[in-house]
Coordinates of C-alpha atoms in Angstrom, one line a residue:
I16 CA -77.1 61.7 -74.8
T17 CA -77.3 62.9 -78.4
L18 CA -77.2 66.5 -77.4
G19 CA -74.2 66.1 -75.0
T20 CA -72.1 64.0 -77.4
G21 CA -73.1 66.1 -80.4
A22 CA -72.1 69.3 -78.5
A23 CA -68.8 67.8 -77.5
Y24 CA -68.1 66.7 -81.1
L25 CA -69.0 69.9 -82.7
W26 CA -67.1 71.9 -80.1
S27 CA -64.0 69.7 -80.9
L28 CA -64.4 70.2 -84.7
W29 CA -64.5 74.0 -84.1
A30 CA -61.5 73.9 -81.9
L31 CA -59.5 71.7 -84.4
F32 CA -60.2 73.5 -87.6
I33 CA -61.1 77.1 -86.6
G34 CA -59.5 77.4 -83.1
N35 CA -56.0 76.6 -82.1
A36 CA -56.4 72.9 -81.0
G37 CA -55.0 71.6 -84.2
H38 CA -51.7 73.6 -84.1
P39 CA -48.5 71.7 -83.5
G40 CA -47.5 71.7 -79.9
M41 CA -50.9 72.8 -78.7
T42 CA -51.7 71.5 -75.1
M43 CA -54.9 71.8 -73.0
E44 CA -54.8 73.3 -69.6
I45 CA -57.5 72.8 -66.9
H46 CA -59.1 76.1 -65.7
L47 CA -61.7 76.3 -63.0
L48 CA -63.3 79.3 -64.7
P49 CA -64.0 79.5 -68.4
T50 CA -61.6 81.6 -70.5
N51 CA -61.3 82.4 -74.2
S52 CA -58.7 79.8 -74.4
T53 CA -61.2 77.1 -73.7
M54 CA -62.3 77.4 -77.3
D55 CA -59.1 75.6 -78.1
E56 CA -59.8 72.5 -76.1
I57 CA -61.3 69.3 -77.6
Y58 CA -63.6 66.7 -76.1
L59 CA -63.7 63.9 -78.7
E60 CA -63.1 61.2 -76.1
T61 CA -66.3 62.2 -74.3
A62 CA -68.5 61.4 -77.4
A63 CA -66.6 58.2 -78.1
V64 CA -66.8 56.8 -74.6
V65 CA -70.4 57.6 -74.0
I66 CA -71.6 56.2 -77.3
S67 CA -69.4 53.1 -76.9
F68 CA -70.9 52.3 -73.5
L69 CA -74.5 52.8 -74.8
L70 CA -73.8 50.5 -77.7
L71 CA -72.4 47.9 -75.3
G72 CA -75.5 48.1 -73.3
R73 CA -77.8 47.7 -76.3
W74 CA -75.7 44.8 -77.6
F75 CA -75.9 42.9 -74.3
E76 CA -79.6 43.6 -74.0
T77 CA -80.3 42.2 -77.5
K78 CA -78.1 39.2 -76.9
A79 CA -79.8 38.5 -73.6
K80 CA -83.3 38.5 -75.1
G81 CA -82.7 35.5 -77.3
Q82 CA -85.0 34.6 -80.2
S83 CA -88.3 32.8 -80.1
S84 CA -88.2 31.7 -83.8
A85 CA -86.0 28.7 -83.1
A86 CA -88.3 27.6 -80.3
L87 CA -91.3 27.8 -82.5
R88 CA -89.5 25.6 -85.1
K89 CA -88.8 23.1 -82.4
L90 CA -92.5 23.1 -81.5
L91 CA -93.5 22.3 -85.0
D92 CA -90.8 19.7 -85.4
M93 CA -92.3 17.7 -82.5
G94 CA -94.8 16.2 -84.8
A95 CA -94.3 12.9 -86.7
K96 CA -92.5 13.2 -90.0
D97 CA -94.4 10.5 -91.8
A98 CA -97.3 8.1 -91.4
A99 CA -98.3 4.6 -92.4
V100 CA -101.4 5.2 -94.5
I101 CA -103.7 2.3 -95.5
R102 CA -104.2 2.4 -99.2
D103 CA -105.7 -0.5 -101.2
G104 CA -105.4 -2.7 -98.2
A105 CA -101.6 -2.1 -97.8
E106 CA -99.5 0.2 -95.6
V107 CA -97.7 3.0 -97.4
R108 CA -95.4 5.4 -95.7
V109 CA -96.1 9.0 -96.8
P110 CA -94.9 12.4 -95.4
V111 CA -97.3 14.0 -93.0
G112 CA -97.7 17.0 -95.4
Q113 CA -99.4 14.6 -97.9
L114 CA -102.1 13.4 -95.5
K115 CA -105.6 14.3 -96.5
I116 CA -108.8 14.4 -94.5
G117 CA -110.4 11.0 -94.5
D118 CA -107.1 9.0 -94.8
V119 CA -106.6 6.2 -92.3
F120 CA -103.2 5.6 -90.9
V121 CA -101.6 3.1 -88.5
V122 CA -100.1 4.0 -85.1
R123 CA -98.0 1.4 -83.4
P124 CA -96.9 1.4 -79.7
G125 CA -94.2 3.9 -79.2
E126 CA -95.0 6.0 -82.3
K127 CA -96.3 9.5 -82.4
I128 CA -99.7 10.2 -83.8
A129 CA -99.1 11.9 -87.2
T130 CA -102.0 14.4 -87.1
D131 CA -105.4 15.1 -85.4
G132 CA -107.9 12.4 -86.0
R133 CA -110.4 9.9 -84.7
V134 CA -109.7 6.3 -83.7
T135 CA -111.5 3.8 -86.0
E136 CA -110.0 0.6 -84.6
G137 CA -108.0 -0.5 -81.5
S138 CA -107.5 0.8 -78.0
S139 CA -104.5 2.2 -76.2
A140 CA -103.2 4.7 -73.7
V141 CA -102.0 7.9 -75.3
D142 CA -99.5 10.2 -73.6
E143 CA -100.9 13.7 -74.1
S144 CA -98.4 15.5 -71.8
M145 CA -97.1 17.7 -74.6
L146 CA -100.7 19.0 -75.0
T147 CA -102.2 19.1 -71.5
G148 CA -99.0 18.8 -69.3
E149 CA -100.6 16.0 -67.3
S150 CA -98.6 12.9 -66.7
V151 CA -101.3 10.2 -66.8
P152 CA -102.0 8.8 -70.3
V153 CA -105.5 9.0 -71.7
E154 CA -107.3 5.8 -72.5
V155 CA -108.6 5.9 -76.1
T156 CA -110.9 3.4 -77.9
E157 CA -112.9 3.4 -81.1
G158 CA -114.4 6.8 -81.7
S159 CA -112.0 8.7 -79.4
K160 CA -110.4 11.9 -80.7
V161 CA -106.6 12.0 -80.8
T162 CA -104.1 14.8 -81.3
G163 CA -101.1 14.9 -83.6
A164 CA -97.7 14.7 -82.0
T165 CA -99.0 12.8 -78.9
L166 CA -97.5 9.5 -78.1
N167 CA -99.2 6.1 -78.4
T168 CA -97.8 4.1 -75.4
S169 CA -99.4 0.6 -75.8
G170 CA -101.9 -0.8 -78.3
R171 CA -102.1 -0.6 -82.1
L172 CA -104.5 2.1 -83.4
L173 CA -106.1 2.9 -86.8
V174 CA -106.8 6.6 -87.0
E175 CA -108.9 8.6 -89.5
V176 CA -107.5 12.0 -90.3
T177 CA -109.8 14.9 -89.3
R178 CA -107.5 17.9 -89.5
T179 CA -104.2 18.7 -91.4
G180 CA -101.7 21.5 -91.8
A181 CA -102.4 24.8 -90.1
D182 CA -105.7 23.5 -88.7
T183 CA -104.0 20.9 -86.4
T184 CA -103.8 21.4 -82.7
L185 CA -100.0 21.6 -82.8
S186 CA -100.1 24.4 -85.4
Q187 CA -102.7 26.3 -83.4
M188 CA -100.4 26.1 -80.3
A189 CA -97.5 27.6 -82.3
K190 CA -99.9 30.3 -83.5
L191 CA -100.9 31.0 -79.9
V192 CA -97.3 31.5 -78.8
T193 CA -96.6 33.8 -81.7
E194 CA -99.6 35.9 -81.1
A195 CA -99.1 36.2 -77.4
Q196 CA -95.5 37.3 -77.9
A197 CA -96.6 39.9 -80.5
K198 CA -99.2 41.3 -78.1
K199 CA -96.8 41.8 -75.2
A200 CA -96.1 45.5 -75.2
P201 CA -92.4 46.4 -74.5
V202 CA -91.9 48.1 -71.2
Q203 CA -91.1 51.8 -71.6
R204 CA -87.5 52.3 -70.6
L205 CA -86.9 54.1 -67.3
V206 CA -84.1 56.2 -69.0
D207 CA -86.6 57.4 -71.6
R208 CA -89.1 58.5 -68.9
I209 CA -86.3 60.5 -67.2
S210 CA -85.0 61.9 -70.4
A211 CA -88.5 63.1 -71.4
V212 CA -88.1 65.7 -68.6
F213 CA -84.4 66.0 -68.3
V214 CA -83.5 66.8 -71.9
P215 CA -85.9 69.7 -72.5
V216 CA -84.8 71.2 -69.2
V217 CA -81.2 71.0 -70.1
I218 CA -81.8 72.6 -73.5
V219 CA -83.7 75.4 -72.0
I220 CA -81.0 76.0 -69.4
S221 CA -78.3 76.0 -72.1
I222 CA -80.1 78.5 -74.3
L223 CA -80.9 80.7 -71.3
T224 CA -77.2 80.5 -70.3
L225 CA -76.1 81.7 -73.8
L226 CA -78.6 84.5 -73.9
T227 CA -77.9 85.6 -70.3
H228 CA -74.2 85.9 -70.8
V229 CA -74.5 87.7 -74.1
F230 CA -77.3 90.2 -73.4
L231 CA -77.4 90.6 -69.6
L232 CA -73.9 90.0 -68.4
D233 CA -72.4 91.6 -71.6
A234 CA -69.8 88.8 -71.8
G235 CA -68.0 87.9 -74.9
L236 CA -69.5 85.4 -77.4
A237 CA -66.7 82.9 -76.7
T238 CA -67.3 83.0 -73.0
A239 CA -71.1 82.7 -73.4
F240 CA -70.7 79.9 -75.9
T241 CA -68.3 78.2 -73.5
A242 CA -70.8 78.3 -70.6
A243 CA -73.7 77.1 -72.8
V244 CA -71.8 74.1 -74.1
A245 CA -70.4 73.4 -70.7
V246 CA -74.0 73.0 -69.5
L247 CA -74.7 70.4 -72.3
I248 CA -71.4 68.5 -71.7
I249 CA -71.9 68.3 -68.0
A250 CA -75.5 67.3 -68.4
C251 CA -74.3 64.3 -70.5
P252 CA -73.7 61.7 -67.8
C253 CA -71.1 59.1 -69.0
A254 CA -72.2 56.8 -66.2
L255 CA -75.7 56.6 -67.8
G256 CA -74.2 54.2 -70.4
L257 CA -73.0 52.0 -67.6
A258 CA -76.0 52.2 -65.2
T259 CA -78.1 49.5 -66.8
P260 CA -75.5 47.1 -68.4
T261 CA -73.2 46.9 -65.4
A262 CA -76.1 46.1 -63.0
L263 CA -77.6 43.7 -65.5
L264 CA -74.3 42.0 -66.1
V265 CA -73.6 41.5 -62.4
G266 CA -77.2 40.7 -61.5
T267 CA -77.6 38.2 -64.3
G268 CA -74.2 36.8 -63.7
R269 CA -75.1 36.1 -60.1
G270 CA -78.4 34.7 -61.2
A271 CA -76.6 32.3 -63.5
E272 CA -74.5 31.1 -60.6
L273 CA -77.8 30.3 -58.7
G274 CA -79.4 28.8 -61.8
L275 CA -81.6 31.8 -62.7
L276 CA -81.4 33.2 -66.3
I277 CA -82.9 36.7 -66.7
K278 CA -83.4 37.8 -70.3
G279 CA -83.2 41.6 -70.1
P280 CA -83.9 44.9 -68.3
E281 CA -87.6 45.0 -69.2
V282 CA -88.0 41.7 -67.2
L283 CA -86.7 43.4 -64.1
E284 CA -89.3 46.1 -64.2
S285 CA -92.0 43.5 -64.7
T286 CA -91.0 41.7 -61.5
K287 CA -91.6 44.9 -59.5
K288 CA -95.1 45.3 -60.8
V289 CA -96.5 41.7 -60.6
D290 CA -99.0 41.1 -57.9
T291 CA -100.4 37.7 -58.9
I292 CA -98.5 34.5 -59.8
V293 CA -100.2 31.7 -61.7
M294 CA -98.5 28.3 -61.5
D295 CA -98.9 25.2 -63.6
K296 CA -99.5 22.1 -61.5
T297 CA -97.8 19.1 -63.2
G298 CA -94.0 19.4 -63.2
T299 CA -94.0 22.8 -61.6
V300 CA -95.8 22.5 -58.2
T301 CA -95.8 18.7 -58.4
T302 CA -93.1 16.2 -59.4
G303 CA -94.7 15.2 -62.7
V304 CA -94.0 11.6 -61.9
M305 CA -96.7 9.2 -60.6
S306 CA -96.0 7.6 -57.2
V307 CA -97.7 5.3 -54.7
T308 CA -99.3 7.3 -51.9
G309 CA -101.3 4.6 -50.2
V310 CA -102.0 0.9 -49.9
T311 CA -105.1 -0.5 -48.3
V312 CA -105.7 -4.2 -47.9
A313 CA -108.7 -6.4 -47.1
D314 CA -108.9 -8.6 -44.0
G315 CA -106.7 -11.6 -44.2
F316 CA -104.1 -10.1 -46.6
D317 CA -100.7 -8.7 -45.8
R318 CA -99.8 -5.1 -47.1
N319 CA -96.3 -5.9 -48.2
D320 CA -97.4 -9.2 -49.9
V321 CA -100.2 -7.4 -51.8
L322 CA -97.9 -4.6 -52.9
T323 CA -95.1 -7.1 -53.9
K324 CA -97.4 -9.3 -56.0
A325 CA -99.0 -6.2 -57.7
A326 CA -95.5 -4.7 -58.4
A327 CA -94.3 -8.0 -59.9
V328 CA -97.2 -8.1 -62.4
E329 CA -97.0 -4.4 -63.2
F330 CA -93.2 -4.5 -63.8
A331 CA -93.8 -5.8 -67.3
S332 CA -96.2 -3.0 -68.2
E333 CA -95.3 0.3 -69.9
H334 CA -98.1 2.4 -68.2
P335 CA -96.9 5.2 -65.9
I336 CA -99.2 3.9 -63.1
A337 CA -97.7 0.4 -63.5
Q338 CA -94.2 1.9 -63.4
A339 CA -95.1 3.7 -60.1
I340 CA -96.4 0.5 -58.5
A341 CA -93.4 -1.5 -59.7
R342 CA -91.0 1.1 -58.5
E343 CA -92.6 1.2 -55.0
G344 CA -92.8 -2.6 -54.7
G345 CA -89.2 -3.1 -55.7
R346 CA -87.8 -0.4 -53.5
T347 CA -86.6 -2.7 -50.8
Q348 CA -86.7 -6.1 -52.4
T349 CA -86.3 -8.1 -55.6
L350 CA -89.6 -8.7 -57.3
P351 CA -90.6 -12.3 -57.9
E352 CA -90.9 -13.8 -61.4
V353 CA -94.2 -13.5 -63.3
T354 CA -95.6 -16.1 -65.7
D355 CA -98.7 -16.1 -67.9
F356 CA -98.6 -12.3 -68.2
A357 CA -101.5 -10.7 -70.1
N358 CA -102.5 -7.1 -70.7
T359 CA -106.2 -6.4 -71.3
A360 CA -106.7 -3.0 -72.8
G361 CA -108.9 -0.8 -70.5
R362 CA -109.0 -3.4 -67.7
G363 CA -105.5 -4.0 -66.4
V364 CA -102.8 -6.7 -66.3
T365 CA -102.9 -10.3 -65.1
G366 CA -100.2 -12.8 -64.3
R367 CA -99.2 -15.7 -61.9
V368 CA -96.8 -14.8 -59.1
E369 CA -95.5 -17.6 -56.8
G370 CA -98.4 -19.8 -57.8
H371 CA -101.1 -17.2 -57.3
S372 CA -103.3 -15.5 -59.9
V373 CA -102.9 -11.8 -59.6
T374 CA -104.9 -9.1 -61.5
V375 CA -104.2 -5.4 -61.2
G376 CA -106.5 -2.8 -62.7
R377 CA -110.0 -1.6 -62.5
P378 CA -112.5 -3.3 -60.1
A379 CA -114.2 -6.3 -61.5
G380 CA -117.0 -6.3 -59.0
E381 CA -118.2 -4.3 -56.0
L382 CA -115.7 -3.3 -53.3
T383 CA -116.7 -3.4 -49.7
G384 CA -115.6 -2.0 -46.4
P385 CA -112.2 -0.3 -46.2
L386 CA -111.4 -1.0 -49.9
Q387 CA -114.4 1.0 -51.1
D388 CA -113.5 3.8 -48.7
A389 CA -109.9 3.9 -49.9
F390 CA -111.1 3.8 -53.6
T391 CA -113.6 6.7 -53.1
H392 CA -111.1 8.7 -51.0
A393 CA -108.4 8.4 -53.7
Q394 CA -110.8 9.6 -56.4
T395 CA -111.8 12.6 -54.2
L396 CA -108.1 13.6 -53.9
G397 CA -107.6 13.3 -57.6
G398 CA -105.6 10.1 -57.3
T399 CA -105.9 7.0 -59.4
P400 CA -107.0 3.9 -57.3
V401 CA -105.9 0.5 -58.6
V402 CA -107.5 -2.7 -57.4
V403 CA -105.4 -5.8 -56.7
Q404 CA -107.1 -9.2 -56.9
I405 CA -105.4 -12.4 -55.7
N406 CA -107.0 -15.7 -56.7
G407 CA -110.2 -13.9 -57.7
R408 CA -110.6 -12.0 -54.4
N409 CA -110.3 -8.3 -53.9
A410 CA -107.1 -8.1 -51.9
G411 CA -106.3 -4.3 -51.8
V412 CA -106.4 -0.9 -53.3
I413 CA -103.2 1.0 -54.3
T414 CA -103.5 4.7 -54.7
V415 CA -101.2 6.4 -57.2
R416 CA -101.0 10.1 -57.9
D417 CA -98.7 12.9 -58.8
T418 CA -97.5 14.4 -55.5
A419 CA -96.4 17.9 -54.6
K420 CA -92.7 18.6 -54.5
P421 CA -91.3 18.7 -51.0
T422 CA -90.2 22.3 -51.5
S423 CA -93.4 23.7 -53.1
A424 CA -95.1 24.6 -49.8
A425 CA -92.0 26.7 -48.8
A426 CA -92.0 28.3 -52.3
V427 CA -95.6 29.3 -52.0
A428 CA -95.0 30.8 -48.6
G429 CA -92.1 32.8 -50.0
L430 CA -94.2 34.1 -52.9
K431 CA -96.8 35.3 -50.4
E432 CA -94.0 37.1 -48.4
L433 CA -93.1 39.0 -51.6
G434 CA -96.7 40.3 -51.8
L435 CA -97.9 37.9 -54.5
T436 CA -101.2 36.1 -54.7
P437 CA -100.5 32.4 -55.8
M438 CA -102.9 30.7 -58.1
L439 CA -102.9 27.1 -59.5
L440 CA -103.8 26.6 -63.1
T441 CA -104.0 23.1 -64.6
G442 CA -105.5 20.9 -67.2
D443 CA -106.1 18.2 -64.5
N444 CA -109.4 17.5 -62.7
A445 CA -110.6 19.8 -59.9
G446 CA -110.2 17.1 -57.2
A447 CA -106.5 16.6 -58.0
A448 CA -105.9 20.3 -58.3
K449 CA -107.5 21.2 -55.0
A450 CA -105.7 18.4 -53.2
V451 CA -102.3 19.7 -54.4
A452 CA -103.3 23.3 -53.6
A453 CA -104.2 22.3 -50.0
E454 CA -100.8 20.5 -49.7
V455 CA -98.8 23.6 -50.7
G456 CA -100.9 26.3 -49.1
I457 CA -102.8 27.8 -52.0
D458 CA -106.3 29.1 -51.3
P459 CA -108.9 26.7 -52.9
A460 CA -110.6 29.8 -54.4
Q461 CA -107.4 30.4 -56.4
V462 CA -107.5 27.1 -58.2
I463 CA -108.6 26.9 -61.9
A464 CA -108.7 23.3 -63.2
E465 CA -109.6 21.4 -66.4
V466 CA -108.3 24.0 -68.8
M467 CA -106.7 23.5 -72.2
P468 CA -103.7 25.6 -73.5
E469 CA -105.9 28.2 -75.2
D470 CA -107.9 28.5 -72.0
K471 CA -104.8 29.1 -70.0
V472 CA -104.1 32.1 -72.3
R473 CA -107.7 33.4 -71.8
V474 CA -107.3 33.0 -68.0
I475 CA -104.2 35.1 -68.0
E476 CA -105.9 37.7 -70.3
R477 CA -108.9 37.8 -68.0
L478 CA -106.8 38.4 -64.9
Q479 CA -104.9 41.2 -66.8
K480 CA -108.2 42.8 -67.7
Q481 CA -109.1 42.8 -64.0
G482 CA -106.2 45.1 -63.5
K483 CA -103.8 42.5 -62.2
N484 CA -100.1 42.2 -63.2
V485 CA -99.7 38.5 -63.7
A486 CA -96.6 36.3 -63.5
M487 CA -96.8 32.7 -64.9
V488 CA -94.7 29.7 -63.9
G489 CA -94.8 26.7 -66.2
D490 CA -92.6 24.0 -67.8
G491 CA -94.6 22.4 -70.7
I492 CA -95.3 23.2 -74.3
N493 CA -98.9 23.7 -73.2
D494 CA -97.7 26.6 -71.0
A495 CA -95.8 28.4 -73.7
A496 CA -98.5 30.7 -74.9
A497 CA -99.6 31.6 -71.4
L498 CA -95.9 32.3 -70.4
A499 CA -95.7 34.7 -73.4
Q500 CA -99.0 36.3 -72.6
A501 CA -98.2 36.9 -68.9
D502 CA -96.6 40.2 -67.8
L503 CA -93.7 38.0 -66.4
G504 CA -93.1 34.4 -67.6
L505 CA -90.9 32.0 -65.6
A506 CA -90.1 28.6 -67.1
M507 CA -88.6 25.6 -65.4
G508 CA -85.3 24.7 -67.0
A509 CA -86.3 21.0 -66.8
G510 CA -89.2 21.9 -69.1
T511 CA -89.4 22.2 -72.9
D512 CA -87.3 24.6 -75.0
V513 CA -90.5 26.2 -76.3
A514 CA -91.6 27.1 -72.8
I515 CA -88.2 28.4 -72.0
E516 CA -88.0 30.6 -75.1
A517 CA -91.5 32.0 -74.4
S518 CA -90.6 33.0 -70.9
D519 CA -88.7 36.0 -69.4
I520 CA -86.8 34.1 -66.7
T521 CA -85.6 30.6 -66.8
L522 CA -85.2 28.5 -63.6
M523 CA -82.5 26.0 -64.4
N524 CA -83.9 23.4 -62.0
S525 CA -87.2 22.0 -60.9
D526 CA -87.3 23.7 -57.5
L527 CA -90.2 26.2 -57.3
R528 CA -88.3 28.1 -54.6
S529 CA -86.0 29.3 -57.4
A530 CA -89.0 31.4 -58.6
V531 CA -88.9 33.3 -55.3
D532 CA -85.1 33.9 -55.7
A533 CA -85.6 35.0 -59.3
I534 CA -88.1 37.7 -58.3
R535 CA -86.0 38.8 -55.3
L536 CA -82.9 39.1 -57.4
S537 CA -84.7 40.8 -60.3
R538 CA -86.2 43.4 -57.9
R539 CA -82.9 44.0 -56.3
T540 CA -81.2 44.4 -59.6
L541 CA -83.9 46.9 -60.7
G542 CA -83.3 48.8 -57.5
T543 CA -79.6 48.9 -58.3
I544 CA -80.2 50.2 -61.8
K545 CA -82.5 52.9 -60.5
G546 CA -79.9 53.9 -58.0
N547 CA -77.2 53.9 -60.7
L548 CA -79.4 56.1 -62.9
F549 CA -80.0 58.6 -60.1
W550 CA -76.3 59.0 -59.3
A551 CA -75.4 59.0 -63.0
F552 CA -77.6 62.2 -63.3
A553 CA -77.0 63.6 -59.8
Y554 CA -73.3 64.2 -60.1
N555 CA -73.7 66.1 -63.4
V556 CA -77.0 67.9 -62.5
A557 CA -75.3 69.3 -59.4
L558 CA -72.8 71.0 -61.7
I559 CA -75.3 72.4 -64.2
P560 CA -76.0 75.6 -62.2
V561 CA -72.3 76.1 -61.6
A562 CA -71.7 75.8 -65.4
A563 CA -74.7 78.0 -66.2
I564 CA -73.3 81.0 -64.3
G565 CA -69.9 80.6 -66.0
L566 CA -67.9 79.3 -63.1
L567 CA -66.9 75.9 -64.5
N568 CA -64.6 74.8 -67.3
P569 CA -66.1 72.1 -69.5
I570 CA -63.1 69.8 -69.0
L571 CA -64.2 69.3 -65.4
A572 CA -67.2 67.4 -66.8
G573 CA -64.8 64.6 -67.6
I574 CA -63.9 64.4 -63.9
A575 CA -67.5 64.3 -62.8
M576 CA -68.2 61.6 -65.4
A577 CA -65.3 59.5 -64.3
F578 CA -66.3 59.7 -60.6
S579 CA -69.9 58.9 -61.3
S580 CA -68.8 55.9 -63.5
V581 CA -66.7 54.5 -60.7
F582 CA -69.6 54.9 -58.3
V583 CA -72.0 53.1 -60.7
V584 CA -69.7 50.2 -61.2
S585 CA -69.0 49.8 -57.5
N586 CA -72.7 50.0 -56.7
S587 CA -73.5 47.3 -59.3
L588 CA -70.8 44.9 -57.9
R589 CA -72.8 44.8 -54.6
L590 CA -75.2 42.5 -56.3
R591 CA -72.6 39.7 -56.1
G592 CA -73.5 39.5 -52.4
F593 CA -77.0 38.3 -53.2
T594 CA -77.8 35.0 -51.6
S595 CA -80.5 32.4 -52.3
S596 CA -83.2 32.0 -49.7
H597 CA -82.5 28.2 -49.6
G598 CA -78.8 28.1 -50.3
A599 CA -79.1 27.0 -53.9
T600 CA -76.3 26.7 -56.4
A601 CA -76.8 26.2 -60.1
P602 CA -77.8 22.6 -60.6
A603 CA -77.7 20.7 -63.8
P604 CA -81.1 20.7 -65.6
T605 CA -83.0 17.5 -64.9
T606 CA -86.0 15.9 -66.6
T607 CA -88.8 13.9 -65.3
E608 CA -87.8 11.2 -67.8
S609 CA -84.4 10.7 -66.1
A610 CA -86.1 10.2 -62.8
T611 CA -88.5 7.6 -64.1
R612 CA -87.6 3.9 -64.1
Q613 CA -87.6 2.5 -67.6
P614 CA -90.0 -0.4 -67.8
V615 CA -89.4 -3.8 -69.4
N616 CA -91.7 -4.1 -72.4
A617 CA -94.1 -7.0 -72.3

């Protein structure tokens, strides 16, 4: 590009100030064969147009990449801003930055835990989804470790500070994202690889053309120089500046219509190379919302009656499992009133419903028969079994778990058709992970469970060291570093901003089938770019030998450039015909919170 535009510019300067191009009334005439008069013709528009298109492509590419710094700031801003520290027997609100190791602070229900620490008093359920990505809160009691920025959902806690500042888990997660992004090597541009061969060849041909005409053909210097420069001008394909940006604009535009946001041309090349796709479980393959999957009752009890009474009691609780039971029980009827409601931390809830004492929670005694079988089976599948007691008798077992999305199995099948090996990576227990894998068609051998965020990065790195090109699909903050580390990162648009910024492709919905469409569209767009690049060179390369033997006027290079540009644009517009494998249109982003019924606080 530099040689071609430079030659055109220098040629034009010579013609303007030394030749006759600058004389009043001077006009250019098109000649099929070079003549001495061609030294009077100018080609300033060639340099201007080519450089303008290239700059347009660079601008679009830079704009599409986005910036990760804002996302990292959002990650750090997720933490609490201040904390209620116990000093001299009284609570004092202080900024989180002033907390010291050994300080004890109070965390009330609904508040974020200010920093990493250890519970010294109280018990509660802590929502650690921002850390682990799992939807079930963790029960904590005296002596339990807690993490800053996680949410206390129920009881009052006293927490002793164990880590502050850059040593906290939240800060370490931000560091992981930054390091992973820094380690990702930029994909070498296809144009550069072609130019590595094309440019030296063109220079050699141009020099040989000049020498041949001067010393072998005994032509005049003007004729020889005309032929040599004609080679350089013809070898400068104007369409090259359009090849990538037009296909990228049309491809990403069509992707946006389907809810697929592609960040740049390097991403397209990554989609062609990937052979393994690692998927987060919660919120990606599964709904991320707890739901009732089974109700087993003892002899003498009615299923609907047990579920209704349990739902009535759980309606007043804030726990996600309680919400799931209340939602299921109230799906087809109005729940009865509850009196004498009580919530016992770590045990469950109790209340009187229609004159009956109802307890929902952990088993108080031994289960027998079908109830024990249902309880054991639920645990095997990674679910959470809840025992319902009515008037002191074990009446039933309700199984609650995060279920696979209805479309996940079709998505996994589609990924396999693209030649990818699907893997499931999760912080959840192995039983739950393998149960979900079986539902959606993932080989149990490709399941990796019970991993923390830093472990997810190590898993991706290990697969890459094994020679695999890895794609990662996730939606949580805990997935951000792994998304950045992967050769191709795909983030669910219903996920966090940090995960989206760390990814290469954003899926603006929660349907995993969109990942299939994103890879298909990206590969097709890459194929179009390669076709554009081929034709951008082909038209001009075909004329190089003609120009080299002195049979072509340089002004005809403009015609070849215009024709190749039209072809490139037309070829790129074919991408508008891309269709989704499941007839998707761009949906509005959703969140699991909006799909979850808001409970009534006790």
